[in-house]
Coordinates of C-alpha atoms in Angstrom, one line a residue:
Chain J
X297 CA -5.2 -18.2 -41.6
X298 CA -3.8 -20.8 -39.3
X299 CA -2.7 -18.6 -36.4
X300 CA -1.4 -21.4 -34.4
X301 CA 1.4 -21.8 -37.0
X302 CA 1.9 -18.1 -37.5
X303 CA 2.5 -17.3 -33.9
X304 CA 6.2 -17.6 -33.0
X305 CA 7.3 -20.7 -31.2
X306 CA 8.7 -18.6 -28.4
X307 CA 5.3 -17.0 -27.7
X308 CA 3.4 -20.3 -28.2
X309 CA 5.7 -22.0 -25.7
X310 CA 5.1 -19.3 -23.1
X311 CA 2.4 -20.7 -20.8
X312 CA -0.5 -18.3 -20.0
X313 CA -0.7 -17.1 -16.4
X314 CA -2.0 -20.0 -14.3
X315 CA -4.7 -18.2 -12.4
X316 CA -7.1 -17.4 -15.2
X317 CA -9.7 -20.0 -14.1
X318 CA -9.8 -18.6 -10.5
X319 CA -10.2 -15.2 -11.9
X320 CA -13.2 -16.2 -14.0
X321 CA -14.9 -18.0 -11.1
X322 CA -14.4 -15.1 -8.6
X323 CA -15.7 -12.6 -11.1
X324 CA -19.0 -14.6 -11.3
X325 CA -19.4 -15.0 -7.6
X326 CA -21.5 -12.6 -5.6
X327 CA -20.2 -12.8 -2.1
X328 CA -16.5 -13.7 -2.7
X329 CA -13.7 -12.1 -0.7
X330 CA -10.4 -11.8 -2.6
X331 CA -7.1 -12.0 -0.9
X332 CA -5.6 -12.4 -4.4
X333 CA -5.0 -8.8 -5.2
X334 CA -1.4 -7.9 -5.8
X335 CA -1.8 -4.1 -5.6
X336 CA -2.4 -1.6 -2.8
X337 CA -6.0 -1.0 -1.8
X338 CA -5.1 2.6 -1.1
X339 CA -6.0 5.1 -3.8
X340 CA -3.2 7.3 -5.1
X341 CA -3.0 10.3 -2.6
X342 CA -5.1 13.2 -3.8
X343 CA -2.2 15.7 -4.1
X344 CA -0.6 13.4 -6.6
X345 CA -3.8 13.0 -8.6
X346 CA -4.5 16.7 -8.5
X347 CA -1.0 17.5 -9.8
X348 CA -1.5 15.3 -12.8
X349 CA -5.0 16.7 -13.5
X350 CA -3.5 20.2 -13.4
X351 CA -0.8 19.2 -15.9
X352 CA -3.4 17.9 -18.3
X353 CA -5.3 21.2 -17.9
X354 CA -2.2 23.1 -18.7
X355 CA -1.8 21.1 -21.9
X356 CA 1.1 18.9 -20.9
X357 CA 0.2 16.2 -23.3
X358 CA 3.4 15.7 -25.2
X359 CA 6.3 13.3 -25.3
X360 CA 9.1 13.8 -22.8
X361 CA 12.8 12.9 -23.2
X362 CA 13.2 9.2 -23.9
X363 CA 14.9 9.1 -20.5
X364 CA 12.0 10.7 -18.7
X365 CA 11.7 14.3 -17.5
X366 CA 15.0 15.6 -16.1
X367 CA 13.1 17.0 -13.0
X368 CA 11.7 13.6 -12.3
X369 CA 15.1 11.9 -12.7
X370 CA 16.7 14.4 -10.4
X371 CA 14.0 13.7 -7.8
X372 CA 14.5 10.0 -8.2
X373 CA 18.2 10.4 -7.7
X374 CA 17.6 12.4 -4.5
X375 CA 15.1 9.8 -3.4
X376 CA 17.4 6.9 -3.9
X377 CA 20.1 8.7 -2.1
X378 CA 18.0 9.8 0.9
X379 CA 16.0 6.6 1.3
X380 CA 18.4 3.8 0.2
X381 CA 21.9 5.4 0.3
X382 CA 22.7 4.8 -3.3
X383 CA 23.7 7.6 -5.7
X384 CA 23.0 7.8 -9.4
X385 CA 23.6 10.7 -11.8
X386 CA 20.2 11.9 -13.0
X387 CA 21.7 12.8 -16.3
X388 CA 22.8 9.3 -17.5
X389 CA 22.3 6.7 -14.8
X390 CA 18.5 6.8 -14.4
X391 CA 15.9 5.8 -16.9
X392 CA 12.2 6.3 -16.3
X393 CA 10.2 3.3 -17.5
X394 CA 6.6 2.3 -17.9
X395 CA 6.4 0.5 -14.6
X396 CA 9.2 -1.6 -13.1
X397 CA 7.8 -4.3 -15.4
X398 CA 9.2 -2.6 -18.4
X399 CA 12.5 -2.3 -16.5
X400 CA 12.6 -6.0 -16.1
X401 CA 12.0 -6.7 -19.7
X402 CA 14.5 -4.0 -20.8
X403 CA 17.2 -5.1 -18.4
X404 CA 16.9 -8.7 -19.6
X405 CA 16.8 -7.9 -23.3
X406 CA 19.8 -5.6 -22.9
X407 CA 22.1 -8.3 -21.7
X408 CA 20.9 -11.7 -22.8
X409 CA 22.6 -13.6 -25.6
X410 CA 21.0 -16.9 -26.7
X411 CA 21.7 -19.6 -24.1
X412 CA 22.6 -17.2 -21.3
X413 CA 21.4 -18.4 -18.0
X414 CA 19.6 -16.1 -15.6
X415 CA 19.1 -17.2 -12.0
X416 CA 15.7 -16.6 -10.4
X417 CA 14.9 -17.2 -6.8
X418 CA 11.9 -19.6 -6.7
X419 CA 9.2 -18.7 -5.8
X420 CA 9.1 -15.3 -7.3
X421 CA 7.0 -12.9 -9.3
X422 CA 5.6 -14.5 -12.4
X423 CA 7.1 -12.4 -15.1
X424 CA 10.8 -13.0 -14.7
X425 CA 10.8 -16.5 -16.2
X426 CA 8.8 -15.7 -19.4
X427 CA 10.8 -12.4 -19.9
X428 CA 14.1 -14.3 -19.7
X429 CA 12.8 -16.9 -22.2
X430 CA 11.4 -14.4 -24.6
X431 CA 14.7 -12.6 -24.5
X432 CA 16.3 -15.9 -25.6
X433 CA 17.8 -16.9 -22.3
X434 CA 17.5 -19.8 -20.0
X435 CA 15.7 -19.2 -16.7
X436 CA 17.3 -21.2 -13.9
X437 CA 15.2 -21.3 -10.7
X438 CA 17.1 -21.2 -7.4
X439 CA 15.2 -22.9 -4.7
X440 CA 14.2 -20.9 -1.6
X441 CA 12.5 -22.6 1.3
X442 CA 10.3 -21.6 4.2
X443 CA 13.0 -22.9 6.6
X444 CA 15.2 -20.1 5.2
X445 CA 12.4 -17.6 5.4
X446 CA 12.4 -17.7 1.6
X447 CA 15.7 -15.9 1.4
X448 CA 18.1 -16.7 -1.3
X449 CA 20.9 -18.6 0.4
X450 CA 24.6 -18.6 -0.7
X451 CA 24.5 -22.4 -0.8
X452 CA 21.6 -22.7 -3.1
X453 CA 22.9 -19.9 -5.2
X454 CA 26.4 -21.5 -5.6
X455 CA 24.9 -24.8 -6.8
X456 CA 23.2 -23.1 -9.8
X457 CA 26.1 -20.9 -11.0
X458 CA 27.6 -22.1 -14.2
X459 CA 29.9 -20.7 -16.9
X460 CA 26.7 -19.6 -18.7
X461 CA 25.3 -17.6 -15.8
X462 CA 24.8 -14.1 -17.0
X463 CA 22.6 -12.6 -14.3
X464 CA 20.9 -13.0 -11.1
X465 CA 17.5 -11.5 -10.4
X466 CA 17.2 -10.4 -6.8
X467 CA 13.5 -9.7 -6.0
X468 CA 13.3 -8.6 -2.4
X469 CA 11.1 -7.8 -0.6
X470 CA 9.6 -10.7 -2.3
X471 CA 6.3 -11.3 -4.0
X472 CA 4.7 -13.9 -3.2
X473 CA 6.4 -14.8 0.0
X474 CA 6.9 -11.5 1.8
X475 CA 10.5 -12.6 2.5
X476 CA 13.2 -9.9 2.7
X477 CA 17.0 -10.0 2.5
X478 CA 18.7 -7.9 5.2
X479 CA 22.2 -6.5 5.0
X480 CA 23.9 -9.6 6.3
X481 CA 22.0 -11.8 3.9
X482 CA 23.0 -9.6 1.0
X483 CA 26.7 -9.5 2.1
X484 CA 26.7 -13.3 1.9
X485 CA 25.3 -13.2 -1.6
X486 CA 27.9 -10.5 -2.5
X487 CA 30.7 -12.9 -1.3
X488 CA 29.4 -15.6 -3.7
X489 CA 29.4 -13.4 -6.8
X490 CA 32.2 -11.1 -6.0
X491 CA 34.7 -13.0 -8.2
X492 CA 32.3 -13.6 -11.0
X493 CA 30.9 -11.5 -13.8
X494 CA 27.3 -12.0 -12.8
X495 CA 25.1 -9.0 -13.2
X496 CA 22.5 -8.5 -10.5
X497 CA 19.0 -7.2 -11.5
X498 CA 17.6 -6.0 -8.2
X499 CA 13.9 -5.6 -8.3
X500 CA 13.2 -3.4 -5.3
X501 CA 9.6 -2.4 -6.1
X502 CA 8.4 -3.3 -2.6
X503 CA 11.4 -1.5 -1.0
X504 CA 9.2 0.9 1.0
X505 CA 7.1 -1.9 2.4
X506 CA 9.2 -3.4 5.1
X507 CA 8.2 -4.0 8.7
X508 CA 11.4 -4.6 10.6
X509 CA 13.7 -1.7 9.7
X510 CA 14.4 -0.1 6.4
X511 CA 15.1 -2.0 3.2
X512 CA 18.8 -2.5 2.2
X513 CA 19.4 -2.1 -1.5
X514 CA 21.9 -4.6 -3.0
X515 CA 23.6 -1.6 -4.8
X516 CA 24.5 -0.2 -1.3
X517 CA 26.6 -3.3 -0.5
X518 CA 30.3 -2.6 -0.9
X519 CA 31.6 -3.2 -4.5
X520 CA 28.2 -4.3 -5.7
X521 CA 26.9 -1.1 -7.3
X522 CA 28.9 -1.5 -10.4
X523 CA 27.3 -4.8 -11.4
X524 CA 23.8 -4.0 -10.1
X525 CA 20.9 -2.6 -12.0
X526 CA 18.2 -1.3 -9.5
X527 CA 14.6 -1.5 -10.6
X528 CA 12.0 0.3 -8.7
X529 CA 8.8 2.3 -9.2
X530 CA 5.9 4.2 -7.8
X531 CA 3.2 1.5 -7.8
X532 CA 3.7 0.0 -4.4
X533 CA 5.3 2.9 -2.4
X534 CA 2.8 5.5 -3.5
X535 CA -0.2 3.4 -4.4
X536 CA 0.2 4.2 -8.1
X537 CA -0.1 0.9 -9.9
X538 CA -2.4 2.2 -12.7
X539 CA 0.0 5.0 -13.6
X540 CA 2.6 2.5 -14.9
X541 CA 5.6 4.4 -13.7
X542 CA 8.9 2.9 -12.7
X543 CA 12.6 3.5 -13.2
X544 CA 16.0 1.7 -13.6
X545 CA 19.2 3.0 -12.1
X546 CA 22.7 1.6 -12.9
X547 CA 25.9 2.0 -14.7
X548 CA 25.5 4.5 -17.6
X549 CA 26.6 2.0 -20.2
X550 CA 23.9 -0.4 -19.1
X551 CA 21.3 2.4 -18.9
X552 CA 22.2 3.8 -22.3
X553 CA 21.8 0.4 -23.8
X554 CA 18.3 0.1 -22.1
X555 CA 17.4 3.5 -23.5
X556 CA 18.0 2.2 -27.0
X557 CA 15.4 -0.4 -26.7
X558 CA 13.1 1.9 -24.7
X559 CA 13.2 4.6 -27.3
X560 CA 12.2 2.3 -30.2
X561 CA 9.6 0.4 -28.4
X562 CA 8.1 2.7 -25.8
X563 CA 9.5 6.2 -26.6
X564 CA 8.8 7.5 -23.1
X565 CA 6.6 7.0 -20.0
X566 CA 3.3 8.9 -20.2
X567 CA 4.0 12.5 -19.2
X568 CA 0.9 12.7 -16.9
X569 CA 2.3 9.8 -14.9
X570 CA 5.7 11.4 -14.8
X571 CA 4.2 14.6 -13.4
X572 CA 2.3 12.6 -10.8
X573 CA 5.5 10.8 -9.9
X574 CA 7.3 14.1 -9.5
X575 CA 4.6 15.3 -7.1
X576 CA 4.8 12.0 -5.1
X577 CA 8.5 12.6 -4.5
X578 CA 8.2 16.3 -4.0
X579 CA 5.5 16.0 -1.4
X580 CA 7.4 13.0 0.1
X581 CA 10.5 15.1 0.7
X582 CA 8.4 17.8 2.2
X583 CA 6.7 15.6 4.8
X584 CA 9.5 13.1 5.3
X585 CA 7.4 10.5 3.5
X586 CA 4.7 10.5 6.2
X587 CA 2.0 9.3 3.7
X588 CA 4.2 6.3 2.8
X589 CA 4.9 5.7 6.5
X590 CA 1.2 5.8 7.4
X591 CA 0.5 3.2 4.7
X592 CA 3.2 1.0 6.0
X593 CA 1.8 1.3 9.5
X594 CA -1.6 0.3 8.3
X595 CA -0.2 -2.7 6.3
X596 CA 1.7 -3.7 9.4
X597 CA -1.5 -3.9 11.5
X598 CA -3.1 -6.1 8.9
X599 CA 0.1 -8.2 8.5
X600 CA 0.0 -9.0 12.2
X601 CA -3.7 -9.8 12.2
X602 CA -3.5 -12.1 9.1
X603 CA -0.3 -13.9 10.4
X604 CA -1.9 -14.6 13.7
X605 CA -5.0 -15.7 12.0
X606 CA -3.2 -18.4 10.0
X607 CA -1.1 -19.5 12.9
X608 CA -4.2 -19.8 15.1
X609 CA -5.7 -22.1 12.5
X610 CA -2.7 -24.4 13.0
X611 CA -1.0 -23.6 9.7
X612 CA 2.7 -23.1 9.5
X613 CA 3.5 -19.6 8.4
X614 CA 6.8 -17.8 8.6
X615 CA 6.7 -14.2 9.5
X616 CA 6.8 -12.1 6.3
X617 CA 8.8 -8.8 6.8
X618 CA 8.1 -7.2 3.5
X619 CA 5.6 -6.5 0.7
X620 CA 1.9 -7.2 1.5
X621 CA 1.7 -11.0 1.3
X622 CA 1.6 -13.9 3.7
X623 CA 2.6 -17.3 2.4
X624 CA 1.2 -20.0 4.7
X625 CA 1.9 -23.7 4.2
X626 CA -1.2 -25.8 3.4
X627 CA 0.7 -29.0 3.6
X628 CA -1.4 -30.2 6.6
X629 CA -4.5 -30.4 4.5
X630 CA -2.9 -32.9 2.2
X631 CA -4.1 -30.9 -0.8
X632 CA -2.0 -29.4 -3.6
X633 CA -2.0 -25.7 -3.9
X634 CA -4.3 -25.7 -6.9
X635 CA -6.7 -28.1 -5.3
X636 CA -6.8 -26.0 -2.0
X637 CA -7.4 -22.8 -3.8
X638 CA -10.1 -24.2 -6.0
X639 CA -12.0 -25.9 -3.2
X640 CA -11.6 -22.9 -0.9
X641 CA -13.1 -20.7 -3.5
X642 CA -16.0 -23.1 -4.2
X643 CA -16.7 -24.0 -0.6
X644 CA -16.0 -20.8 1.2
X645 CA -15.9 -18.2 -1.5
X646 CA -12.4 -16.9 -0.6
X647 CA -9.9 -16.3 -3.4
X648 CA -6.2 -16.8 -2.7
X649 CA -3.4 -17.6 -5.2
X650 CA -1.8 -21.0 -5.3
X651 CA 1.9 -20.8 -4.4
X652 CA 3.0 -22.9 -7.4
X653 CA 1.9 -20.1 -9.7
X654 CA 5.2 -18.5 -8.6
X655 CA 7.4 -21.5 -9.2
X656 CA 7.7 -25.1 -8.2
X657 CA 9.0 -24.2 -4.7
X658 CA 5.7 -22.5 -4.1
X659 CA 3.8 -25.8 -4.2
X660 CA 2.2 -26.5 -0.8
X661 CA 1.7 -22.8 -0.1
X662 CA -0.8 -20.2 -0.8
X663 CA -0.3 -16.4 -1.3
X664 CA -2.7 -14.2 0.6
X665 CA -2.6 -10.5 0.1
X666 CA -3.4 -8.2 3.0
X667 CA -3.9 -5.2 0.7
X668 CA -7.5 -5.0 1.9
X669 CA -9.4 -3.8 4.9
X670 CA -9.0 -5.5 8.3
X671 CA -12.8 -6.2 8.2
X672 CA -12.3 -8.2 5.0
X673 CA -9.2 -9.9 6.3
X674 CA -11.2 -11.0 9.4
X675 CA -14.1 -12.2 7.3
X676 CA -11.7 -14.1 5.0
X677 CA -9.9 -15.6 8.0
X678 CA -13.2 -16.9 9.5
X679 CA -14.1 -18.6 6.2
X680 CA -10.6 -20.1 5.7
X681 CA -10.7 -21.3 9.3
X682 CA -14.0 -23.1 8.6
X683 CA -12.4 -24.7 5.6
X684 CA -9.3 -25.8 7.4
X685 CA -11.3 -27.3 10.3
X686 CA -13.3 -29.3 7.8
X687 CA -10.3 -30.6 6.0
X688 CA -7.5 -31.2 8.5
Chain V
X161 CA 5.1 4.0 25.7
X162 CA 3.7 7.4 24.5
X163 CA 3.8 6.3 20.9
X164 CA 1.9 3.2 21.8
X165 CA -0.8 5.3 23.5
X166 CA -1.1 7.5 20.5
X167 CA -1.3 4.5 18.2
X168 CA -4.1 3.1 20.2
X169 CA -5.9 6.4 20.1
X170 CA -5.4 6.7 16.3
X171 CA -6.8 3.2 15.8
X172 CA -9.8 3.8 18.0
X173 CA -10.5 7.2 16.5
X174 CA -10.9 5.4 13.1
X175 CA -12.8 2.4 14.4
X176 CA -14.0 2.3 18.0
X177 CA -15.5 -1.1 17.5
X178 CA -12.2 -2.9 17.5
X179 CA -11.7 -5.0 20.6
X180 CA -8.6 -4.8 22.9
X181 CA -7.7 -8.3 21.6
X182 CA -7.8 -7.1 18.0
X183 CA -5.8 -4.0 18.8
X184 CA -3.2 -6.0 20.7
X185 CA -2.7 -8.2 17.6
X186 CA -2.4 -5.1 15.4
X187 CA 0.2 -3.6 17.6
X188 CA 1.9 -6.7 18.8
X189 CA 1.2 -6.1 22.4
X190 CA -0.3 -8.0 25.3
X191 CA -4.1 -7.8 25.6
X192 CA -4.0 -6.8 29.2
X193 CA -1.6 -4.0 28.4
X194 CA -4.0 -2.6 25.8
X195 CA -6.9 -2.9 28.2
X196 CA -5.0 -1.1 30.9
X197 CA -4.1 1.8 28.6
X198 CA -7.7 2.2 27.3
X199 CA -9.0 2.1 30.9
X200 CA -6.5 4.8 31.9
X201 CA -7.4 6.9 28.8
X202 CA -11.1 6.6 29.6
X203 CA -10.5 7.5 33.3
X204 CA -8.6 10.7 32.5
X205 CA -11.1 11.7 29.9
X206 CA -8.7 11.5 27.0
X207 CA -11.1 9.1 25.4
X208 CA -14.3 11.1 26.0
X209 CA -16.9 9.0 24.3
X210 CA -17.4 6.4 21.6
X211 CA -19.6 7.9 19.0
X212 CA -21.1 6.7 15.7
X213 CA -20.7 8.9 12.6
X214 CA -24.1 9.0 11.0
X215 CA -25.2 10.6 7.7
X216 CA -28.6 11.9 8.9
X217 CA -29.4 13.0 5.3
X218 CA -29.9 9.4 4.6
X219 CA -32.7 9.1 7.2
X220 CA -36.2 10.6 7.2
X221 CA -35.4 12.5 10.4
X222 CA -36.2 16.2 10.1
X223 CA -33.1 18.0 11.1
X224 CA -31.3 21.3 10.4
X225 CA -27.9 22.4 11.6
X226 CA -26.7 26.0 11.8
X227 CA -23.3 27.6 12.4
X228 CA -23.7 30.7 14.5
X229 CA -21.0 33.4 14.7
X230 CA -21.3 35.0 18.1
X231 CA -19.6 38.1 19.3
X232 CA -19.4 38.4 23.1
X233 CA -18.0 40.6 25.8
X234 CA -15.4 38.6 27.7
X235 CA -16.0 38.5 31.5
X236 CA -13.6 39.8 34.1
X237 CA -11.3 37.0 35.5
X238 CA -13.0 34.3 33.4
X239 CA -12.4 35.5 29.8
X240 CA -14.6 33.6 27.4
X241 CA -15.0 30.5 29.5
X242 CA -18.1 31.4 31.5
X243 CA -20.1 32.7 28.6
X244 CA -19.0 29.6 26.6
X245 CA -20.3 27.5 29.4
X246 CA -23.6 29.3 29.5
X247 CA -24.0 28.6 25.8
X248 CA -22.8 25.0 25.6
X249 CA -25.1 23.8 28.4
X250 CA -28.1 24.3 26.1
X251 CA -28.9 20.8 24.7
X252 CA -29.6 22.3 21.3
X253 CA -25.9 23.3 21.1
X254 CA -23.8 20.5 19.5
X255 CA -20.4 22.2 19.5
X256 CA -18.8 25.4 20.7
X257 CA -15.4 26.7 19.7
X258 CA -13.5 29.8 20.7
X259 CA -12.2 31.4 17.5
X260 CA -9.6 33.9 16.3
X261 CA -10.8 36.5 13.9
X262 CA -13.8 38.8 13.6
X263 CA -16.1 36.9 16.0
X264 CA -15.5 35.1 19.2
X265 CA -17.5 31.9 19.5
X266 CA -18.5 29.5 16.8
X267 CA -21.7 27.7 18.0
X268 CA -23.1 24.8 16.1
X269 CA -26.8 24.3 16.8
X270 CA -29.2 21.6 15.8
X271 CA -32.9 21.7 15.6
X272 CA -35.8 20.0 13.9
X273 CA -36.7 23.0 11.7
X274 CA -35.3 26.4 10.8
X275 CA -37.9 27.9 12.9
X276 CA -36.6 25.9 15.9
X277 CA -33.1 27.2 15.4
X278 CA -34.3 30.8 14.8
X279 CA -36.2 30.8 18.0
X280 CA -33.3 29.4 19.9
X281 CA -31.1 32.2 18.6
X282 CA -33.7 34.9 19.3
X283 CA -34.9 33.6 22.7
X284 CA -32.0 31.9 24.3
X285 CA -28.7 33.0 22.7
X286 CA -29.1 36.7 21.8
X287 CA -30.7 37.5 25.1
X288 CA -27.6 36.5 27.1
X289 CA -26.1 39.7 28.5
X290 CA -22.5 39.2 27.2
X291 CA -23.7 38.4 23.7
X292 CA -23.2 41.4 21.4
X293 CA -24.3 40.0 18.1
X294 CA -25.0 36.8 16.2
X295 CA -24.9 35.7 12.6
X296 CA -26.7 32.5 11.8
X297 CA -25.6 30.3 8.8
X298 CA -27.7 27.3 8.0
X299 CA -25.8 24.2 6.7
X300 CA -27.3 23.0 3.5
X301 CA -25.4 19.8 2.9
X302 CA -22.6 18.0 4.7
X303 CA -19.9 16.5 2.3
X304 CA -17.2 15.5 4.7
X305 CA -17.4 15.1 8.5
X306 CA -14.5 14.3 10.8
X307 CA -12.2 13.4 7.9
X308 CA -14.8 11.1 6.4
X309 CA -16.3 11.7 3.0
X310 CA -20.0 10.9 3.3
X311 CA -20.8 9.9 -0.3
X312 CA -17.5 8.5 -1.4
X313 CA -17.8 7.4 -5.0
X314 CA -14.3 6.0 -5.2
X315 CA -15.1 2.3 -5.7
X316 CA -12.6 -0.5 -5.4
X317 CA -12.2 -1.2 -9.1
X318 CA -9.2 -3.5 -8.7
X319 CA -9.1 -6.8 -10.6
X320 CA -10.0 -9.6 -8.2
X321 CA -6.7 -11.4 -8.7
X322 CA -3.4 -9.9 -9.8
X323 CA 0.0 -11.5 -9.5

């Protein structure tokens, strides 16, 4: 069978993730240090793991409601209210998803008609663009620059709004840049879209990981809740990536429509993960999220070390205030992002991710994750320092 | 200021090899300020000592540790402090704690062999006048010391690059 012809054009036209070659090389190397990991290096706290193990022992191995366990949705509702000052009815305004990733896909598929345009800040997480395209829409990148601290500015946003604009994805705190949007920034965006019908898909998966005050949810901006779908999850806040547990919160008509797709494609999130998520929130309320705060404190130490490291090398690097990435400019080396990353890996055995993997605006930058020990960060910084000295 | 001091202590308690320069970067402080704080903490004995946590089971060093429950008669005017002092001054004694519950002092003793420890208890500890009784428990295997799991089998299994 000629599979090339059998596979749908939409899928054929979707480029594979651009970092496969790096991945294969790093895997073969003995002494490589990776700053390319986009997930916490913390293991899920033991009480959460233990709760899930207990549920399996008790025989909780069945489906849950398509929406997710009501106890979990109630806890999520309380969490969103306490931590981000946004209130959603657990009965019909919150859907538990298989990671925030499923939430992105569901939200886009729920609203996109062929030809609809979806605005995506560039650079951003890699899955938005393919998800928009696979849902039949047009992905429209909106440029974000280092000068603007990789924030989405009202000016750049306005330029890209057309009659076909259906939605805006707002991914802050941002992967790969570590950029955040504070309340004033969000108010300015709200002013731009206030008189439009644009839906905002606010991906707030890194909301707990901010280093200069608490994250502001776009849904908490006056008049914006109605048009906003908030996506979040347990992966980054509670070091629970492998559990694949996320949620979407928004207007009930929107959520009900998402549930339709979810029930036919996913049915429900795994019950053992939902039990774990419930324990994460339950213990979080009990200790005022000390475990989360301790992780943030630790990330913040590393953030300062890695930022200083790059600046001491003479690379320009804006101060990231969210997530666990720094995004230094490598323009001074005269190399492209791809070239830099490949040569750094071959010459100094350090893996970082080329900025252009996250969109054209990421060209000239590299993404370095500090979700690893300070010792490894220092070792990596030494090696990158050698590399820079050789090539500047 | 107080929270800064506590943060420095917490950082050092996890890794005493970090330099003031490294700590100052982590906490966004001036190096000199960190140095001053550490000097002060050392001077007032808040930072008592910089130790290394060693899993002796990994070495060929012969070594046994025992936890001894000691019941004592408290002394007039001095309570348990003077008897505790008489016990903790023996070099064989690694730690001494005053306890609530059925016995008074928890004494951790280290020796080369069980015989060493037994003779310490018989000839040094039990003979002290205020000591009423002792119960010696030998430690068979340490799993976790000072919050650190000694044989942690949780490996970093993350994919080397994820976006």
